[in-house]
XYZ file of C-alpha atoms in Angstrom:
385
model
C -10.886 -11.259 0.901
C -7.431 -11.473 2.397
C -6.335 -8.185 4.126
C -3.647 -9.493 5.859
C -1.647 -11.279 2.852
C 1.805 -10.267 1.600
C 3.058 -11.189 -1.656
C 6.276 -11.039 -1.665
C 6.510 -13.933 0.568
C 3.356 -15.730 -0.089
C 2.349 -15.411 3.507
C 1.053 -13.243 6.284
C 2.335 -9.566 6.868
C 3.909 -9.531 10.356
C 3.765 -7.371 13.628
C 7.426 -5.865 12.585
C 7.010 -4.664 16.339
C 7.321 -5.013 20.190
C 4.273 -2.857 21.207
C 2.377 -6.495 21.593
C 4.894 -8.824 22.825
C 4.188 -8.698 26.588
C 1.000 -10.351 24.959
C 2.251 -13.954 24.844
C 2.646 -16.272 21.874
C 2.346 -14.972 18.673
C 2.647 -11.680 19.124
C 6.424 -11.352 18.804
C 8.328 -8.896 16.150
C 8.205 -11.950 13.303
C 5.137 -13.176 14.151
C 2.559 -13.282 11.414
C -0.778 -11.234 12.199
C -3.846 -13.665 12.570
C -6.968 -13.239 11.769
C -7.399 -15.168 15.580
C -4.932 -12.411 16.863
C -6.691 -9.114 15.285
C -9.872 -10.478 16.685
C -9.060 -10.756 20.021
C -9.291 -8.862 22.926
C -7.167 -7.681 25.715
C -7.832 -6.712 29.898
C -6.574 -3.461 31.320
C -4.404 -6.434 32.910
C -2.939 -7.428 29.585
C -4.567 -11.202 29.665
C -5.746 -11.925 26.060
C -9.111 -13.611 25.532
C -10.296 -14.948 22.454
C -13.335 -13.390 20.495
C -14.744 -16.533 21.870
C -13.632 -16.411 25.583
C -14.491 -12.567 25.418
C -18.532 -13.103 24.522
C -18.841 -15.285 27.007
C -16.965 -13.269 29.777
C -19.093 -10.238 28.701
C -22.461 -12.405 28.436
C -21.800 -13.729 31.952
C -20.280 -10.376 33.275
C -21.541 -7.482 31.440
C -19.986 -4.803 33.547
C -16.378 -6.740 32.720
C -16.913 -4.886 28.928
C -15.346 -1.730 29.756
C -11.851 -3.980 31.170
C -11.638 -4.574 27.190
C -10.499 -3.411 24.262
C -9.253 -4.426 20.777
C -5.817 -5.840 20.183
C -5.138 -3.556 16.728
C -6.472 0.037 17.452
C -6.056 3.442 15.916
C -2.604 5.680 16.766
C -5.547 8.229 18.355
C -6.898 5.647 20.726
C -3.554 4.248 22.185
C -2.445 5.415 25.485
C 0.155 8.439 25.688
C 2.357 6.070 26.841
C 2.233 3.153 23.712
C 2.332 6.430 21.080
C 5.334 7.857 22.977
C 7.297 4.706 22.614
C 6.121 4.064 19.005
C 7.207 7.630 18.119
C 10.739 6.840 19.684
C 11.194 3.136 18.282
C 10.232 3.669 14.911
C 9.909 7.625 14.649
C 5.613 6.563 14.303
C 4.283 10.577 14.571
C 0.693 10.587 12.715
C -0.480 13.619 10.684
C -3.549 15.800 11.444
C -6.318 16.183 8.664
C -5.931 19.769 8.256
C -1.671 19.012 7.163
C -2.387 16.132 5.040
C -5.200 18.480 3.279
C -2.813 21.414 2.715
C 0.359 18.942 0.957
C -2.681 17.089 -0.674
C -3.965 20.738 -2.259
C -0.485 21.189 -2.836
C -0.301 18.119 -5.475
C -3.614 18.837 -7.060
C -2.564 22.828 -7.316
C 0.324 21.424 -9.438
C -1.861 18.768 -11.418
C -4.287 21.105 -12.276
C -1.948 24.282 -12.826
C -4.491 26.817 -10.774
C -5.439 26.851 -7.186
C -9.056 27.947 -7.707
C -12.036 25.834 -7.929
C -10.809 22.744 -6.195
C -11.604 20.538 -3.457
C -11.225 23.082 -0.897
C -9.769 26.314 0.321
C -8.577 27.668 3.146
C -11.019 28.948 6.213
C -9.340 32.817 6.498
C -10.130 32.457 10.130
C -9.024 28.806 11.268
C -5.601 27.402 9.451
C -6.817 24.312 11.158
C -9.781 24.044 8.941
C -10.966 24.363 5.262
C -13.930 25.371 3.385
C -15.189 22.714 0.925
C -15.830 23.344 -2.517
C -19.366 21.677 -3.383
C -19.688 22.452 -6.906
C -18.346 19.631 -9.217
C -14.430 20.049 -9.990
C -13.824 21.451 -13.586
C -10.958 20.236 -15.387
C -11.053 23.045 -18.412
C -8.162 25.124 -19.506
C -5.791 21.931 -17.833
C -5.571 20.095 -21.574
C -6.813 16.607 -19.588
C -9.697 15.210 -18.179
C -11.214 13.888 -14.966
C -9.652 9.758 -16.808
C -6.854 10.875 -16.521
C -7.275 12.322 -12.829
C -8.491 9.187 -11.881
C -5.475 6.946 -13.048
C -2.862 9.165 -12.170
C -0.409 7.426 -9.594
C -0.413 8.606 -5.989
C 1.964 6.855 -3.373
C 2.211 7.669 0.565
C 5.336 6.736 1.409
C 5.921 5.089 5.434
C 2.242 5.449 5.168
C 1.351 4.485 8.806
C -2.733 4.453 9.039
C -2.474 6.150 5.396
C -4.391 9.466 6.361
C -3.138 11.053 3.210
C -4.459 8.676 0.965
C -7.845 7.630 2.850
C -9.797 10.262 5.409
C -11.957 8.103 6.858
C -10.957 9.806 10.323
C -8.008 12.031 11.659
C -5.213 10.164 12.317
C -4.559 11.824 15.511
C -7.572 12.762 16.874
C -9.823 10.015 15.623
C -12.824 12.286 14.495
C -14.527 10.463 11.892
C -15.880 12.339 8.820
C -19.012 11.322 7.861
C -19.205 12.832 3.957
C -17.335 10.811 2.009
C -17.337 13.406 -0.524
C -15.535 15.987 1.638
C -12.685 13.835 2.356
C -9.541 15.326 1.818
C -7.503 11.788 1.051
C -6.048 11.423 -2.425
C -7.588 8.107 -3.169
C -10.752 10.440 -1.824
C -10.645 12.766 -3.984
C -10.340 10.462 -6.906
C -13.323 8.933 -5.842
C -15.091 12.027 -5.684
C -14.435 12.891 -9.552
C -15.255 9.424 -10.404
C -19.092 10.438 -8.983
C -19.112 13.587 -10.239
C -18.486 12.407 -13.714
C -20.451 8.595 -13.268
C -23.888 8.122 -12.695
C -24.159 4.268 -13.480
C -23.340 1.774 -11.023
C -21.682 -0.880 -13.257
C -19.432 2.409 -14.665
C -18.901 3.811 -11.440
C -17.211 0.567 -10.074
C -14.854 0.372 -13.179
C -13.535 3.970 -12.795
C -12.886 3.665 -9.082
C -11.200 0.664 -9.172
C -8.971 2.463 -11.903
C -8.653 5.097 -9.048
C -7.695 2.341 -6.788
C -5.726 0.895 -8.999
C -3.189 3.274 -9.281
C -3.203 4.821 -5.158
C -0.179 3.170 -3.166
C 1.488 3.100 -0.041
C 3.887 0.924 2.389
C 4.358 0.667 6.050
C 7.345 -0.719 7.931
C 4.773 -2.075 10.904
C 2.219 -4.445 10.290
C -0.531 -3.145 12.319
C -0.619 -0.058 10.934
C -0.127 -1.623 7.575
C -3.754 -3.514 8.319
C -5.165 -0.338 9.405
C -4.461 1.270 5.871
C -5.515 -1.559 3.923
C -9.251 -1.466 5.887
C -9.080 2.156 5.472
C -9.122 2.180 1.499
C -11.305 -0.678 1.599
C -13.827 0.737 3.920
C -13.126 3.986 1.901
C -13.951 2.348 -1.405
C -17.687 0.819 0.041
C -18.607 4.108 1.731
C -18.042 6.158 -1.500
C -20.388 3.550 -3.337
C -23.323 3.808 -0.455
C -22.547 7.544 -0.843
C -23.268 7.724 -4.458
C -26.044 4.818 -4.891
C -27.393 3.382 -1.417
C -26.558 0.805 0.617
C -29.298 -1.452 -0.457
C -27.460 -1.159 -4.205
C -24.407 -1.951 -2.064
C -25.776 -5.298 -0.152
C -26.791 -6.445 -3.592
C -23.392 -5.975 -5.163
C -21.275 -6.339 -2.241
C -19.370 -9.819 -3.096
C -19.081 -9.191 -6.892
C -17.289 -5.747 -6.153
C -15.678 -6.376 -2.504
C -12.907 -9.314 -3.061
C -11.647 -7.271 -6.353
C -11.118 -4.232 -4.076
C -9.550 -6.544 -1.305
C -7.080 -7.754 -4.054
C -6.118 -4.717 -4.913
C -5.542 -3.284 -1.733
C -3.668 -6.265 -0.512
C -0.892 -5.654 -3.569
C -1.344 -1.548 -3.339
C -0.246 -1.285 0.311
C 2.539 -3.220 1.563
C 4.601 -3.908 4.109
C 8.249 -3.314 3.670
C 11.584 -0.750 5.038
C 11.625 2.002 3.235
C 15.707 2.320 3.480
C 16.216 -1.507 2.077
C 13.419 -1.769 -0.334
C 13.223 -4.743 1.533
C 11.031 -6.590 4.721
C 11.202 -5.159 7.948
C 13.760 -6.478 10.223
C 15.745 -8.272 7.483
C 17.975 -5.417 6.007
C 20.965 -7.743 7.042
C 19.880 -10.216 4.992
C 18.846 -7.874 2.274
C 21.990 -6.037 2.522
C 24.115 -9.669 2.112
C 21.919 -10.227 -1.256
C 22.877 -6.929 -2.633
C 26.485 -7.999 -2.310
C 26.001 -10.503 -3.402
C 24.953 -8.769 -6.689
C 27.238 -6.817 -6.990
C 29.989 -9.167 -6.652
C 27.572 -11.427 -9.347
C 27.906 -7.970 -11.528
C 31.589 -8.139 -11.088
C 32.493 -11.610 -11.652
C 30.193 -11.439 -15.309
C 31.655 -7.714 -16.433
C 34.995 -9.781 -15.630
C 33.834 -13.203 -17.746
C 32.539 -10.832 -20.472
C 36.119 -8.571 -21.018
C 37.998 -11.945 -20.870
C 35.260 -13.489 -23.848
C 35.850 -10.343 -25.760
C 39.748 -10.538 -25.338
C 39.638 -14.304 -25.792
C 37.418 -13.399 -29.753
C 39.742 -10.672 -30.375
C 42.960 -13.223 -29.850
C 41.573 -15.992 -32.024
C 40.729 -13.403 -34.928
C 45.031 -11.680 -34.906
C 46.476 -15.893 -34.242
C 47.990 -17.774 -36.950
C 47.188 -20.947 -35.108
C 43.738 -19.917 -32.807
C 42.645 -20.475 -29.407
C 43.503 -24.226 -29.244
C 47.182 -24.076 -29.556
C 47.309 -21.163 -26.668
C 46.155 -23.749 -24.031
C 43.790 -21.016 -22.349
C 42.054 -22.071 -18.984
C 38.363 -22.645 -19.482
C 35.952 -19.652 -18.755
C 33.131 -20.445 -16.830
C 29.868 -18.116 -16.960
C 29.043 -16.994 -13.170
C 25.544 -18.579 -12.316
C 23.720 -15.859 -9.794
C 23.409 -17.027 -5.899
C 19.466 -17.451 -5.426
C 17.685 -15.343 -3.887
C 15.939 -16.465 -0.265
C 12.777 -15.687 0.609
C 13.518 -12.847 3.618
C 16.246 -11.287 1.328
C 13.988 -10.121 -1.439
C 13.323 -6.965 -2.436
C 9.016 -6.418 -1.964
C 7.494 -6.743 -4.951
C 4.340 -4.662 -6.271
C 1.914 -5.019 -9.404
C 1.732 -2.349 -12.530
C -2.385 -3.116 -12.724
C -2.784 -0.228 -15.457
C 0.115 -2.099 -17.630
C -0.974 -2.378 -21.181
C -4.577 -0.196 -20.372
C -5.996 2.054 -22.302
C -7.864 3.976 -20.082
C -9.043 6.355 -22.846
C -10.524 3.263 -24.831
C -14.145 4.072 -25.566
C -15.193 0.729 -24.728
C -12.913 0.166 -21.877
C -14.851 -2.414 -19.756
C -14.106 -4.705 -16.581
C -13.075 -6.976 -18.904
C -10.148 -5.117 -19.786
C -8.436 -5.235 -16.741
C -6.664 -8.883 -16.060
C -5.511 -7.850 -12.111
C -4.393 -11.472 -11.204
C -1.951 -11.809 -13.815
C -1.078 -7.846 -14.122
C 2.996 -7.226 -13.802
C 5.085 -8.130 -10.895
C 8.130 -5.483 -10.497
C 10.519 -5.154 -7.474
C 9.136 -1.541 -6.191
C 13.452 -1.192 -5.708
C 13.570 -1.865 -9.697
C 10.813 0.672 -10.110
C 13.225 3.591 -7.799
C 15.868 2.471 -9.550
C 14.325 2.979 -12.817
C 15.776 -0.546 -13.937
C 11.718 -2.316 -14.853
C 12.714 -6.114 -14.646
C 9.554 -7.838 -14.124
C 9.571 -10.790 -12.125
């Protein structure tokens, strides 16, 4: 179950930031996030111990726990000073809950054509807060149903921690929300239908990997990147405890968990938002897409001269082979290198019939689902790679 993996290049997402480089080795801008890394600790001193070196320090000197904390932490537990200099390298300014519920009521207003009956409303006497709605969500007079709820696409865009699609806890205050049904996060909410409508485990797990399936997001800097991948899985096992226990859970943990991981790993992904391309490389990606277009150029050229060249031969007396024409030559693309791609993301509901009445697990081939170029997919130009 590889959190920290990034398809395009086959290999770890990076750090895609300074905030850690006074750390030492391997914690530069291109340096790939470790498992050895994100488990480590660091002193109010900034030395870096091992999980390893950490125990031990803290088994020998338990009063040394409090000079520790975790290398990869929540926006809400930084320092004022780290979230002031995030905000003004990289514009990183997190979302309260109560925000990313009103836009998120805004989308389901418009899905469902009506504002009434929802997930929530407002509180008339705190815009900071919101009454739930605990009766299940009806879906008459909308002409769908809760399937097609479910598998509707949802993308946070620069998704940072990804508090719009997962509410786990505020982004900027860090209060964690317990009821998983309450949560105002658009992978959340489809979750919630998915239990309101499911009452068998085996069912419940195809539906909200459907949900999951089609929730997305990307993030320019890595650690926040890992931070919204744990949230939607974390977010996927505490709506299953939710609905059916965690002893149900414990017993069905690794058959469920590493096809959630999967997903996750392809649904958010690391990349610059402006390039359609990895963070830190938009030279290179720029010098690919000039490449193109001078690629584009050359064959619109080769083509006009073959049509000339046809339309010649067919009005000559004597043909091509008297005219002593230089030979054409087809322009053969420049490949593409690995830093200068464009990020690639899968289409997992490709080919599904979600309304199939025997739709099963089975259905659903995730490992060899569509690869697209998520610039391809903007650009409304589907080549599949």
């Amino acid at each position: 179950m590889n959190l920290l993996k990034d398809h395009t290049t086959q290999q770890n997402i990076y750090w895609a930031t300074e905030s850690y480089a006074d750390y030492g080795e391997g914690f530069a801008f291109f340096d790939p996030i470790t498992i050895d890394k994100i488990t480590s600790y660091v002193s109010v001193d900034g030395v870096v111990l091992t999980k390893e070196q950490y125990e031990e320090d803290i088994k020998q000197n338990p009063d040394d726990k409090s000079k520790y904390q975790e290398i990869i932490r929540p926006r809400a537990v930084k320092s004022k000073e780290e979230q002031t200099q995030r905000a003004k390298d990289k514009a990183e300014v997190f979302t309260p809950s109560w925000i990313c519920n009103a836009q998120n009521n805004l989308i389901d207003e418009a899905w469902f054509g009506r504002k009434e009956g929802l997930f929530n409303s407002p509180d008339p006497d705190n815009p900071h807060k919101w009454i739930n709605n605990e009766e299940q969500i009806s879906f008459e007079g909308t002409g769908k149903d809760w399937k097609d709820y479910v598998a509707d696409m949802r993308l946070e865009t620069t998704c940072g921690e990804a508090p719009y699609l997962a509410n786990r806890y505020d982004a900027v205050t860090g209060e964690y929300n317990d009821v998983a049904k309450f949560r105002i996060g658009m992978l959340d909410r489809k979750l919630r239908i998915v239990s309101e409508n499911v009452k068998d485990s085996k069912e419940w797990i195809l539906w909200a990997k459907i949900a999951l399936r089609s929730t997305y997001g990307f993030e320019w800097q890595g650690d926040n990147l890992l931070l919204a991948r744990e949230a939607l899985f974390y977010t996927f096992e505490e709506h299953y405890v939710e609905q059916f226990g965690e002893k149900k859970f414990n017993q069905n943990k690794m058959r469920i968990m590493p096809g959630v991981a999967y997903i996750v790993s392809w649904n958010l992904w690391q990349m610059d938002g402006l390039t359609y391309g990895l963070p830190g490389y938009e030279d290179m990606v720029q010098n690919r897409k000039q490449r193109e277009e001078l690629y584009q150029a050359k064959l619109k050229d080769y083509e006009r001269q073959i049509k000339e060249r046809a339309e010649i031969a067919q009005n000559s007396l004597f043909g091509l082979d008297e005219m002593n024409l230089p030979e054409l030559v087809k322009p053969i693309p420049e490949p593409v290198q690995l830093f200068e791609q464009y990020c690639l993301i899968k289409d997992f509901l490709d080919g599904v019939n979600i309304k199939k009445a025997t739709l099963k697990s089975q259905d659903f081939h995730d490992q060899s689902a569509p690869k697209q170029t998520f610039e391809s997919l903007v650009n409304n130009n589907k080549t599949q790679q």
